[in-house]
């Protein structure tokens, strides 16, 4: 009879100890851990390691993808103990037989770690990550990750390939939708919230997921937005822009990291020992599991840095990669490489320890079927609680960009609304890319959300206006029909945007104009003369200059997920007040890209001034400023900022001063305002940005109410990457800006002194 892992462990450990170990294993990663329990579990891992053959050890480093029915060959690999992890099998019913096979029939009985891309929800789909970033609400973001974890864990999954913590300034890059935008500080705060949300926010440890911060490092620097493309950036940029969110994820206890497809300084991440060892392990202090991205080991051959499979495998293992994602090259090549002495078995042991530790952290070593409970799965997926929480962040994610004549919220005297546009009835596009097991049938479309919200109080009509199933789709007659529909309504809601496949992995676009004839549609509808509220469904910032011109109000809804239509109706109706702020700059013209708020200071002005001075860092043909800046977003109410002050005009190193501002709701509706603090270093030994986000805080105020907001300013907020590429702080003068967006700010100054 084959040994199963529980029996293997039972032979070695007494029952009483097993109970305490089970508890310790569950709690050590996900709750504060106890040193003595950890010591026990470490020796437990050592015992398992000793019992494994070389092939079984390497099997633990092998991650396979099973899409659809498993093949005979895949089943054989599991039976032989040559599979440590599986991706793309979801749901208790599908996972259970595979786990049973591993536990009951493989020689070691070691259970499999099931991994998946749970990027913004499992069944109840949350807004895309970029949209969530627009909420600037860390507890809502954390709660959203916790919902995703609860659902995915109930469906048998142990580890998610999230959070994606890449920072990008490239809207043409399809994967911008997975990021938290352009700013390293905001991205770092969100990375931390998501790691905590996935790993430790649910009450019971087995309702949580192991998180994986990806893609280390610099994947967001995609040149011209082409995925997997060449890129080249300095070590300074690596440190200033790309590393901070990884550091935050690591500090929050992220259990794994995924390497990038791309190269840093000419060396692909999978072969980059400097990046993986010197920086990730030694400098950032990451001691968890490192995995490759999809087939990045054989990619080393395609990229021309390895001659063959053997060399590629050596490069990856020597760079510290513990898991090979789906190439099978570790499995095929490592046994011989170890036997001939080219790769040391100690390296293999270290990798296997990492895998076993993760299995232990989720309780698999003690209870391999812990995540496999069909009743729990049924109860958890799409539960009311998950829907509520997801709708909360969907509402907070949407950003009101324009609201002329306070046309929004929709007034009580509106009797008829025409909902026009290719996104009006779409469901799949609201789910967006990486929608895991999200299904169209569970999505509330924009049309359904509004008609359900208003019932028969308002007469709704509909016309698609154009089709956009291809980038160049047409719609001449459809536009004419939509114009007729618009003429008969009091108000038009124009649902524009992109289809879900147009953004996401491999979703690079050269044009940043809405696909098809949507700009023409907006123009023709505007000519009808009715108020037009444009709602944009997209995974990236599009150039909305033309659309904004033809809209009375404009709202960026992103790809808002399952609850999108409901959330939108609650905002447009005024039941809730929009509070989202852009986590990324919206360009005025696509030729401005890359455009972001934190340019480094330049010898020449970024503003051509009233005389349109040629000798400035500006364009001759279009304005240099964006259409909508980073941090921008309107509300149905107004906020007044006053009394900005500092507790001291001098701050000592290691000291602290406080910046304060009073925010008053001067409008007529309760609202939540995100108050942003930026700092400029006036003179430094290295060129510094004109301003950098350093803190933010949100305040909810009823009409007429005001509140003083305090921000602590500490020395680390003034630090930067010095000439020697190490973090440093220099004394001197600083400007503190506080306000409602990156361009609408009040300022005060202080000096850092020795
Ligand atoms: C992506 C990763 C993803 C992996 C597994 C890759 O193509 O770059 O982000 O986690 O596939 O689906």
PDB file of N, CA and C in Angstrom, residues 197-291:
ATOM      1  N   UNK A 197      -4.981  41.382   2.555  1.00  0.00           N
ATOM      2  CA  UNK A 197      -6.341  40.940   2.220  1.00  0.00           C
ATOM      3  C   UNK A 197      -6.378  39.477   1.796  1.00  0.00           C
ATOM      4  N   UNK A 198      -5.444  39.085   0.954  1.00  0.00           N
ATOM      5  CA  UNK A 198      -5.426  37.687   0.493  1.00  0.00           C
ATOM      6  C   UNK A 198      -5.005  36.738   1.615  1.00  0.00           C
ATOM      7  N   UNK A 199      -3.958  37.130   2.323  1.00  0.00           N
ATOM      8  CA  UNK A 199      -3.311  36.156   3.217  1.00  0.00           C
ATOM      9  C   UNK A 199      -3.883  36.060   4.619  1.00  0.00           C
ATOM     10  N   UNK A 200      -4.463  37.159   5.111  1.00  0.00           N
ATOM     11  CA  UNK A 200      -4.821  37.068   6.522  1.00  0.00           C
ATOM     12  C   UNK A 200      -6.027  37.879   6.953  1.00  0.00           C
ATOM     13  N   UNK A 201      -6.932  38.135   6.028  1.00  0.00           N
ATOM     14  CA  UNK A 201      -8.054  38.967   6.466  1.00  0.00           C
ATOM     15  C   UNK A 201      -9.302  38.181   6.810  1.00  0.00           C
ATOM     16  N   UNK A 202      -9.344  36.933   6.435  1.00  0.00           N
ATOM     17  CA  UNK A 202     -10.520  36.143   6.782  1.00  0.00           C
ATOM     18  C   UNK A 202     -10.313  35.434   8.114  1.00  0.00           C
ATOM     19  N   UNK A 203     -11.430  35.223   8.766  1.00  0.00           N
ATOM     20  CA  UNK A 203     -11.410  34.731  10.141  1.00  0.00           C
ATOM     21  C   UNK A 203     -10.685  33.390  10.258  1.00  0.00           C
ATOM     22  N   UNK A 204     -11.034  32.466   9.379  1.00  0.00           N
ATOM     23  CA  UNK A 204     -10.416  31.145   9.480  1.00  0.00           C
ATOM     24  C   UNK A 204      -9.248  31.075   8.508  1.00  0.00           C
ATOM     25  N   UNK A 205      -8.115  30.582   8.974  1.00  0.00           N
ATOM     26  CA  UNK A 205      -6.931  30.561   8.101  1.00  0.00           C
ATOM     27  C   UNK A 205      -7.189  29.903   6.747  1.00  0.00           C
ATOM     28  N   UNK A 206      -7.988  28.841   6.711  1.00  0.00           N
ATOM     29  CA  UNK A 206      -8.171  28.176   5.417  1.00  0.00           C
ATOM     30  C   UNK A 206      -9.179  28.896   4.516  1.00  0.00           C
ATOM     31  N   UNK A 207      -9.599  30.103   4.925  1.00  0.00           N
ATOM     32  CA  UNK A 207     -10.384  30.947   4.011  1.00  0.00           C
ATOM     33  C   UNK A 207      -9.456  31.921   3.288  1.00  0.00           C
ATOM     34  N   UNK A 208      -8.186  31.833   3.588  1.00  0.00           N
ATOM     35  CA  UNK A 208      -7.224  32.769   2.999  1.00  0.00           C
ATOM     36  C   UNK A 208      -6.439  32.104   1.875  1.00  0.00           C
ATOM     37  N   UNK A 209      -5.744  32.928   1.109  1.00  0.00           N
ATOM     38  CA  UNK A 209      -4.899  32.430   0.025  1.00  0.00           C
ATOM     39  C   UNK A 209      -3.475  32.892   0.254  1.00  0.00           C
ATOM     40  N   UNK A 210      -2.533  32.119  -0.222  1.00  0.00           N
ATOM     41  CA  UNK A 210      -1.163  32.609  -0.278  1.00  0.00           C
ATOM     42  C   UNK A 210      -1.104  33.608  -1.433  1.00  0.00           C
ATOM     43  N   UNK A 211      -0.360  34.672  -1.236  1.00  0.00           N
ATOM     44  CA  UNK A 211      -0.268  35.687  -2.293  1.00  0.00           C
ATOM     45  C   UNK A 211       1.071  35.568  -3.018  1.00  0.00           C
ATOM     46  N   UNK A 212       1.118  36.100  -4.221  1.00  0.00           N
ATOM     47  CA  UNK A 212       2.351  36.079  -5.016  1.00  0.00           C
ATOM     48  C   UNK A 212       2.515  37.454  -5.668  1.00  0.00           C
ATOM     49  N   UNK A 213       3.526  38.185  -5.253  1.00  0.00           N
ATOM     50  CA  UNK A 213       3.760  39.518  -5.836  1.00  0.00           C
ATOM     51  C   UNK A 213       4.482  39.330  -7.171  1.00  0.00           C
ATOM     52  N   UNK A 214       3.991  40.002  -8.196  1.00  0.00           N
ATOM     53  CA  UNK A 214       4.579  39.804  -9.525  1.00  0.00           C
ATOM     54  C   UNK A 214       4.601  41.127 -10.265  1.00  0.00           C
ATOM     55  N   UNK A 215       5.401  41.315 -11.300  1.00  0.00           N
ATOM     56  CA  UNK A 215       6.376  40.411 -11.892  1.00  0.00           C
ATOM     57  C   UNK A 215       7.724  41.066 -11.650  1.00  0.00           C
ATOM     58  N   UNK A 216       8.591  40.381 -10.963  1.00  0.00           N
ATOM     59  CA  UNK A 216       9.850  40.982 -10.527  1.00  0.00           C
ATOM     60  C   UNK A 216      10.853  40.974 -11.665  1.00  0.00           C
ATOM     61  N   UNK A 217      11.310  42.103 -12.102  1.00  0.00           N
ATOM     62  CA  UNK A 217      10.894  43.456 -11.778  1.00  0.00           C
ATOM     63  C   UNK A 217      11.035  44.330 -13.014  1.00  0.00           C
ATOM     64  N   UNK A 218      10.127  45.283 -13.098  1.00  0.00           N
ATOM     65  CA  UNK A 218      10.195  46.273 -14.163  1.00  0.00           C
ATOM     66  C   UNK A 218       9.359  45.931 -15.384  1.00  0.00           C
ATOM     67  N   UNK A 219       8.469  44.937 -15.238  1.00  0.00           N
ATOM     68  CA  UNK A 219       7.614  44.519 -16.367  1.00  0.00           C
ATOM     69  C   UNK A 219       6.749  45.683 -16.862  1.00  0.00           C
ATOM     70  N   UNK A 220       6.428  46.615 -15.948  1.00  0.00           N
ATOM     71  CA  UNK A 220       5.575  47.752 -16.307  1.00  0.00           C
ATOM     72  C   UNK A 220       6.257  48.759 -17.214  1.00  0.00           C
ATOM     73  N   UNK A 221       7.554  48.571 -17.460  1.00  0.00           N
ATOM     74  CA  UNK A 221       8.272  49.530 -18.314  1.00  0.00           C
ATOM     75  C   UNK A 221       8.142  49.171 -19.788  1.00  0.00           C
ATOM     76  N   UNK A 222       7.141  48.379 -20.123  1.00  0.00           N
ATOM     77  CA  UNK A 222       6.939  47.888 -21.497  1.00  0.00           C
ATOM     78  C   UNK A 222       7.082  49.004 -22.529  1.00  0.00           C
ATOM     79  N   UNK A 223       8.049  48.875 -23.386  1.00  0.00           N
ATOM     80  CA  UNK A 223       8.343  49.917 -24.366  1.00  0.00           C
ATOM     81  C   UNK A 223       7.192  50.063 -25.360  1.00  0.00           C
ATOM     82  N   UNK A 224       6.672  51.270 -25.481  1.00  0.00           N
ATOM     83  CA  UNK A 224       5.529  51.578 -26.359  1.00  0.00           C
ATOM     84  C   UNK A 224       4.307  50.733 -26.013  1.00  0.00           C
ATOM     85  N   UNK A 225       4.329  50.112 -24.850  1.00  0.00           N
ATOM     86  CA  UNK A 225       3.163  49.357 -24.407  1.00  0.00           C
ATOM     87  C   UNK A 225       3.042  47.973 -25.015  1.00  0.00           C
ATOM     88  N   UNK A 226       4.089  47.521 -25.709  1.00  0.00           N
ATOM     89  CA  UNK A 226       4.013  46.174 -26.311  1.00  0.00           C
ATOM     90  C   UNK A 226       4.382  45.159 -25.244  1.00  0.00           C
ATOM     91  N   UNK A 227       3.510  44.190 -25.069  1.00  0.00           N
ATOM     92  CA  UNK A 227       3.724  43.213 -24.005  1.00  0.00           C
ATOM     93  C   UNK A 227       4.949  42.351 -24.315  1.00  0.00           C
ATOM     94  N   UNK A 228       5.590  41.890 -23.285  1.00  0.00           N
ATOM     95  CA  UNK A 228       6.761  41.002 -23.353  1.00  0.00           C
ATOM     96  C   UNK A 228       7.916  41.670 -24.107  1.00  0.00           C
ATOM     97  N   UNK A 229       7.822  42.965 -24.336  1.00  0.00           N
ATOM     98  CA  UNK A 229       8.726  43.599 -25.290  1.00  0.00           C
ATOM     99  C   UNK A 229      10.043  43.976 -24.651  1.00  0.00           C
ATOM    100  N   UNK A 230      10.909  44.434 -25.502  1.00  0.00           N
ATOM    101  CA  UNK A 230      12.170  44.984 -25.053  1.00  0.00           C
ATOM    102  C   UNK A 230      11.908  46.156 -24.115  1.00  0.00           C
ATOM    103  N   UNK A 231      12.756  46.335 -23.176  1.00  0.00           N
ATOM    104  CA  UNK A 231      12.649  47.506 -22.331  1.00  0.00           C
ATOM    105  C   UNK A 231      14.037  47.813 -21.817  1.00  0.00           C
ATOM    106  N   UNK A 232      14.238  49.028 -21.446  1.00  0.00           N
ATOM    107  CA  UNK A 232      15.540  49.400 -20.935  1.00  0.00           C
ATOM    108  C   UNK A 232      15.349  50.551 -19.972  1.00  0.00           C
ATOM    109  N   UNK A 233      15.725  50.334 -18.754  1.00  0.00           N
ATOM    110  CA  UNK A 233      15.596  51.411 -17.779  1.00  0.00           C
ATOM    111  C   UNK A 233      16.759  51.336 -16.811  1.00  0.00           C
ATOM    112  N   UNK A 234      17.005  52.446 -16.168  1.00  0.00           N
ATOM    113  CA  UNK A 234      18.194  52.536 -15.320  1.00  0.00           C
ATOM    114  C   UNK A 234      17.970  51.853 -13.972  1.00  0.00           C
ATOM    115  N   UNK A 235      19.059  51.616 -13.280  1.00  0.00           N
ATOM    116  CA  UNK A 235      18.964  51.053 -11.935  1.00  0.00           C
ATOM    117  C   UNK A 235      18.252  52.060 -11.021  1.00  0.00           C
ATOM    118  N   UNK A 236      18.443  53.347 -11.326  1.00  0.00           N
ATOM    119  CA  UNK A 236      17.736  54.370 -10.537  1.00  0.00           C
ATOM    120  C   UNK A 236      16.227  54.204 -10.706  1.00  0.00           C
ATOM    121  N   UNK A 237      15.803  54.030 -11.941  1.00  0.00           N
ATOM    122  CA  UNK A 237      14.364  53.862 -12.162  1.00  0.00           C
ATOM    123  C   UNK A 237      13.859  52.577 -11.504  1.00  0.00           C
ATOM    124  N   UNK A 238      14.682  51.542 -11.573  1.00  0.00           N
ATOM    125  CA  UNK A 238      14.289  50.288 -10.910  1.00  0.00           C
ATOM    126  C   UNK A 238      13.999  50.576  -9.441  1.00  0.00           C
ATOM    127  N   UNK A 239      14.903  51.307  -8.819  1.00  0.00           N
ATOM    128  CA  UNK A 239      14.780  51.536  -7.376  1.00  0.00           C
ATOM    129  C   UNK A 239      13.702  52.563  -7.026  1.00  0.00           C
ATOM    130  N   UNK A 240      13.602  53.593  -7.863  1.00  0.00           N
ATOM    131  CA  UNK A 240      12.629  54.644  -7.532  1.00  0.00           C
ATOM    132  C   UNK A 240      11.202  54.222  -7.839  1.00  0.00           C
ATOM    133  N   UNK A 241      11.046  53.507  -8.952  1.00  0.00           N
ATOM    134  CA  UNK A 241       9.696  53.261  -9.451  1.00  0.00           C
ATOM    135  C   UNK A 241       9.212  51.831  -9.230  1.00  0.00           C
ATOM    136  N   UNK A 242      10.059  50.866  -9.553  1.00  0.00           N
ATOM    137  CA  UNK A 242       9.564  49.487  -9.614  1.00  0.00           C
ATOM    138  C   UNK A 242       9.694  48.714  -8.306  1.00  0.00           C
ATOM    139  N   UNK A 243      10.701  49.014  -7.501  1.00  0.00           N
ATOM    140  CA  UNK A 243      10.897  48.198  -6.298  1.00  0.00           C
ATOM    141  C   UNK A 243       9.976  48.529  -5.116  1.00  0.00           C
ATOM    142  N   UNK A 244       9.583  49.786  -4.911  1.00  0.00           N
ATOM    143  CA  UNK A 244       8.827  50.080  -3.677  1.00  0.00           C
ATOM    144  C   UNK A 244       7.598  49.188  -3.436  1.00  0.00           C
ATOM    145  N   UNK A 245       6.765  48.900  -4.442  1.00  0.00           N
ATOM    146  CA  UNK A 245       5.622  48.028  -4.135  1.00  0.00           C
ATOM    147  C   UNK A 245       6.047  46.600  -3.774  1.00  0.00           C
ATOM    148  N   UNK A 246       7.152  46.128  -4.350  1.00  0.00           N
ATOM    149  CA  UNK A 246       7.626  44.792  -3.964  1.00  0.00           C
ATOM    150  C   UNK A 246       8.091  44.811  -2.509  1.00  0.00           C
ATOM    151  N   UNK A 247       8.796  45.891  -2.155  1.00  0.00           N
ATOM    152  CA  UNK A 247       9.246  45.983  -0.758  1.00  0.00           C
ATOM    153  C   UNK A 247       8.041  45.979   0.182  1.00  0.00           C
ATOM    154  N   UNK A 248       7.008  46.700  -0.204  1.00  0.00           N
ATOM    155  CA  UNK A 248       5.811  46.761   0.648  1.00  0.00           C
ATOM    156  C   UNK A 248       5.155  45.385   0.765  1.00  0.00           C
ATOM    157  N   UNK A 249       5.090  44.675  -0.361  1.00  0.00           N
ATOM    158  CA  UNK A 249       4.480  43.336  -0.343  1.00  0.00           C
ATOM    159  C   UNK A 249       5.307  42.401   0.539  1.00  0.00           C
ATOM    160  N   UNK A 250       6.605  42.513   0.422  1.00  0.00           N
ATOM    161  CA  UNK A 250       7.485  41.646   1.230  1.00  0.00           C
ATOM    162  C   UNK A 250       7.332  41.992   2.714  1.00  0.00           C
ATOM    163  N   UNK A 251       7.321  43.276   3.008  1.00  0.00           N
ATOM    164  CA  UNK A 251       7.157  43.682   4.411  1.00  0.00           C
ATOM    165  C   UNK A 251       5.812  43.217   4.969  1.00  0.00           C
ATOM    166  N   UNK A 252       4.821  43.098   4.089  1.00  0.00           N
ATOM    167  CA  UNK A 252       3.508  42.644   4.552  1.00  0.00           C
ATOM    168  C   UNK A 252       3.439  41.119   4.642  1.00  0.00           C
ATOM    169  N   UNK A 253       4.545  40.453   4.287  1.00  0.00           N
ATOM    170  CA  UNK A 253       4.612  39.000   4.467  1.00  0.00           C
ATOM    171  C   UNK A 253       4.190  38.191   3.253  1.00  0.00           C
ATOM    172  N   UNK A 254       4.328  38.755   2.064  1.00  0.00           N
ATOM    173  CA  UNK A 254       3.904  37.984   0.880  1.00  0.00           C
ATOM    174  C   UNK A 254       4.676  36.666   0.824  1.00  0.00           C
ATOM    175  N   UNK A 255       3.960  35.601   0.501  1.00  0.00           N
ATOM    176  CA  UNK A 255       4.620  34.298   0.608  1.00  0.00           C
ATOM    177  C   UNK A 255       5.407  33.919  -0.642  1.00  0.00           C
ATOM    178  N   UNK A 256       5.080  34.529  -1.789  1.00  0.00           N
ATOM    179  CA  UNK A 256       5.842  34.174  -2.985  1.00  0.00           C
ATOM    180  C   UNK A 256       5.971  35.366  -3.927  1.00  0.00           C
ATOM    181  N   UNK A 257       6.918  35.229  -4.825  1.00  0.00           N
ATOM    182  CA  UNK A 257       7.179  36.268  -5.831  1.00  0.00           C
ATOM    183  C   UNK A 257       7.330  35.564  -7.176  1.00  0.00           C
ATOM    184  N   UNK A 258       6.836  36.209  -8.230  1.00  0.00           N
ATOM    185  CA  UNK A 258       7.000  35.674  -9.587  1.00  0.00           C
ATOM    186  C   UNK A 258       7.956  36.574 -10.364  1.00  0.00           C
ATOM    187  N   UNK A 259       8.865  35.959 -11.087  1.00  0.00           N
ATOM    188  CA  UNK A 259       9.788  36.728 -11.916  1.00  0.00           C
ATOM    189  C   UNK A 259       9.083  37.229 -13.165  1.00  0.00           C
ATOM    190  N   UNK A 260       9.642  38.270 -13.769  1.00  0.00           N
ATOM    191  CA  UNK A 260       9.016  38.886 -14.950  1.00  0.00           C
ATOM    192  C   UNK A 260       9.398  38.137 -16.224  1.00  0.00           C
ATOM    193  N   UNK A 261       8.597  38.322 -17.249  1.00  0.00           N
ATOM    194  CA  UNK A 261       8.947  37.827 -18.580  1.00  0.00           C
ATOM    195  C   UNK A 261      10.161  38.571 -19.133  1.00  0.00           C
ATOM    196  N   UNK A 262      10.267  39.808 -18.667  1.00  0.00           N
ATOM    197  CA  UNK A 262      11.176  40.741 -19.327  1.00  0.00           C
ATOM    198  C   UNK A 262      12.574  40.717 -18.711  1.00  0.00           C
ATOM    199  N   UNK A 263      13.442  41.495 -19.326  1.00  0.00           N
ATOM    200  CA  UNK A 263      14.831  41.559 -18.879  1.00  0.00           C
ATOM    201  C   UNK A 263      15.072  42.823 -18.074  1.00  0.00           C
ATOM    202  N   UNK A 264      16.019  42.738 -17.148  1.00  0.00           N
ATOM    203  CA  UNK A 264      16.492  43.949 -16.493  1.00  0.00           C
ATOM    204  C   UNK A 264      17.964  44.110 -16.869  1.00  0.00           C
ATOM    205  N   UNK A 265      18.296  45.259 -17.400  1.00  0.00           N
ATOM    206  CA  UNK A 265      19.656  45.554 -17.821  1.00  0.00           C
ATOM    207  C   UNK A 265      20.200  44.465 -18.760  1.00  0.00           C
ATOM    208  N   UNK A 266      19.351  44.055 -19.678  1.00  0.00           N
ATOM    209  CA  UNK A 266      19.783  43.120 -20.718  1.00  0.00           C
ATOM    210  C   UNK A 266      19.719  41.653 -20.322  1.00  0.00           C
ATOM    211  N   UNK A 267      19.489  41.360 -19.056  1.00  0.00           N
ATOM    212  CA  UNK A 267      19.477  39.954 -18.641  1.00  0.00           C
ATOM    213  C   UNK A 267      18.063  39.566 -18.222  1.00  0.00           C
ATOM    214  N   UNK A 268      17.458  38.591 -18.917  1.00  0.00           N
ATOM    215  CA  UNK A 268      16.090  38.195 -18.555  1.00  0.00           C
ATOM    216  C   UNK A 268      15.989  37.880 -17.068  1.00  0.00           C
ATOM    217  N   UNK A 269      14.868  38.263 -16.480  1.00  0.00           N
ATOM    218  CA  UNK A 269      14.691  38.098 -15.034  1.00  0.00           C
ATOM    219  C   UNK A 269      14.979  36.659 -14.598  1.00  0.00           C
ATOM    220  N   UNK A 270      14.593  35.688 -15.413  1.00  0.00           N
ATOM    221  CA  UNK A 270      14.748  34.280 -15.028  1.00  0.00           C
ATOM    222  C   UNK A 270      16.221  33.871 -14.924  1.00  0.00           C
ATOM    223  N   UNK A 271      17.101  34.653 -15.545  1.00  0.00           N
ATOM    224  CA  UNK A 271      18.523  34.313 -15.490  1.00  0.00           C
ATOM    225  C   UNK A 271      19.307  35.393 -14.752  1.00  0.00           C
ATOM    226  N   UNK A 272      18.601  36.303 -14.094  1.00  0.00           N
ATOM    227  CA  UNK A 272      19.268  37.490 -13.563  1.00  0.00           C
ATOM    228  C   UNK A 272      19.602  37.339 -12.073  1.00  0.00           C
ATOM    229  N   UNK A 273      20.800  36.844 -11.824  1.00  0.00           N
ATOM    230  CA  UNK A 273      21.197  36.585 -10.426  1.00  0.00           C
ATOM    231  C   UNK A 273      21.296  37.869  -9.616  1.00  0.00           C
ATOM    232  N   UNK A 274      21.737  38.925 -10.262  1.00  0.00           N
ATOM    233  CA  UNK A 274      21.843  40.205  -9.550  1.00  0.00           C
ATOM    234  C   UNK A 274      20.464  40.641  -9.053  1.00  0.00           C
ATOM    235  N   UNK A 275      19.490  40.545  -9.959  1.00  0.00           N
ATOM    236  CA  UNK A 275      18.136  40.971  -9.613  1.00  0.00           C
ATOM    237  C   UNK A 275      17.532  40.065  -8.534  1.00  0.00           C
ATOM    238  N   UNK A 276      17.679  38.775  -8.732  1.00  0.00           N
ATOM    239  CA  UNK A 276      16.994  37.835  -7.848  1.00  0.00           C
ATOM    240  C   UNK A 276      17.728  37.616  -6.530  1.00  0.00           C
ATOM    241  N   UNK A 277      19.033  37.592  -6.591  1.00  0.00           N
ATOM    242  CA  UNK A 277      19.768  37.303  -5.341  1.00  0.00           C
ATOM    243  C   UNK A 277      20.156  38.593  -4.628  1.00  0.00           C
ATOM    244  N   UNK A 278      20.926  39.436  -5.320  1.00  0.00           N
ATOM    245  CA  UNK A 278      21.429  40.642  -4.639  1.00  0.00           C
ATOM    246  C   UNK A 278      20.272  41.550  -4.233  1.00  0.00           C
ATOM    247  N   UNK A 279      19.341  41.721  -5.161  1.00  0.00           N
ATOM    248  CA  UNK A 279      18.294  42.712  -4.873  1.00  0.00           C
ATOM    249  C   UNK A 279      17.113  42.086  -4.140  1.00  0.00           C
ATOM    250  N   UNK A 280      16.484  41.072  -4.750  1.00  0.00           N
ATOM    251  CA  UNK A 280      15.259  40.534  -4.136  1.00  0.00           C
ATOM    252  C   UNK A 280      15.540  39.882  -2.777  1.00  0.00           C
ATOM    253  N   UNK A 281      16.515  39.012  -2.760  1.00  0.00           N
ATOM    254  CA  UNK A 281      16.765  38.271  -1.512  1.00  0.00           C
ATOM    255  C   UNK A 281      17.538  39.126  -0.498  1.00  0.00           C
ATOM    256  N   UNK A 282      18.708  39.632  -0.926  1.00  0.00           N
ATOM    257  CA  UNK A 282      19.574  40.283   0.069  1.00  0.00           C
ATOM    258  C   UNK A 282      19.110  41.674   0.451  1.00  0.00           C
ATOM    259  N   UNK A 283      18.721  42.432  -0.575  1.00  0.00           N
ATOM    260  CA  UNK A 283      18.385  43.818  -0.257  1.00  0.00           C
ATOM    261  C   UNK A 283      16.949  43.968   0.245  1.00  0.00           C
ATOM    262  N   UNK A 284      16.017  43.386  -0.485  1.00  0.00           N
ATOM    263  CA  UNK A 284      14.620  43.549  -0.080  1.00  0.00           C
ATOM    264  C   UNK A 284      14.240  42.568   1.028  1.00  0.00           C
ATOM    265  N   UNK A 285      15.087  41.591   1.256  1.00  0.00           N
ATOM    266  CA  UNK A 285      14.861  40.679   2.381  1.00  0.00           C
ATOM    267  C   UNK A 285      13.783  39.643   2.145  1.00  0.00           C
ATOM    268  N   UNK A 286      13.562  39.267   0.876  1.00  0.00           N
ATOM    269  CA  UNK A 286      12.524  38.270   0.606  1.00  0.00           C
ATOM    270  C   UNK A 286      13.052  36.869   0.895  1.00  0.00           C
ATOM    271  N   UNK A 287      12.345  36.130   1.752  1.00  0.00           N
ATOM    272  CA  UNK A 287      12.819  34.768   2.037  1.00  0.00           C
ATOM    273  C   UNK A 287      11.766  33.714   1.705  1.00  0.00           C
ATOM    274  N   UNK A 288      10.805  34.086   0.863  1.00  0.00           N
ATOM    275  CA  UNK A 288       9.760  33.126   0.497  1.00  0.00           C
ATOM    276  C   UNK A 288      10.065  32.422  -0.816  1.00  0.00           C
ATOM    277  N   UNK A 289       9.017  31.927  -1.440  1.00  0.00           N
ATOM    278  CA  UNK A 289       9.176  31.117  -2.656  1.00  0.00           C
ATOM    279  C   UNK A 289       9.214  31.997  -3.903  1.00  0.00           C
ATOM    280  N   UNK A 290      10.141  31.661  -4.788  1.00  0.00           N
ATOM    281  CA  UNK A 290      10.283  32.403  -6.040  1.00  0.00           C
ATOM    282  C   UNK A 290       9.899  31.475  -7.198  1.00  0.00           C
ATOM    283  N   UNK A 291       8.965  31.938  -8.018  1.00  0.00           N
ATOM    284  CA  UNK A 291       8.571  31.101  -9.167  1.00  0.00           C
ATOM    285  C   UNK A 291       8.814  31.840 -10.474  1.00  0.00           C
TER     286      UNK A 291
END
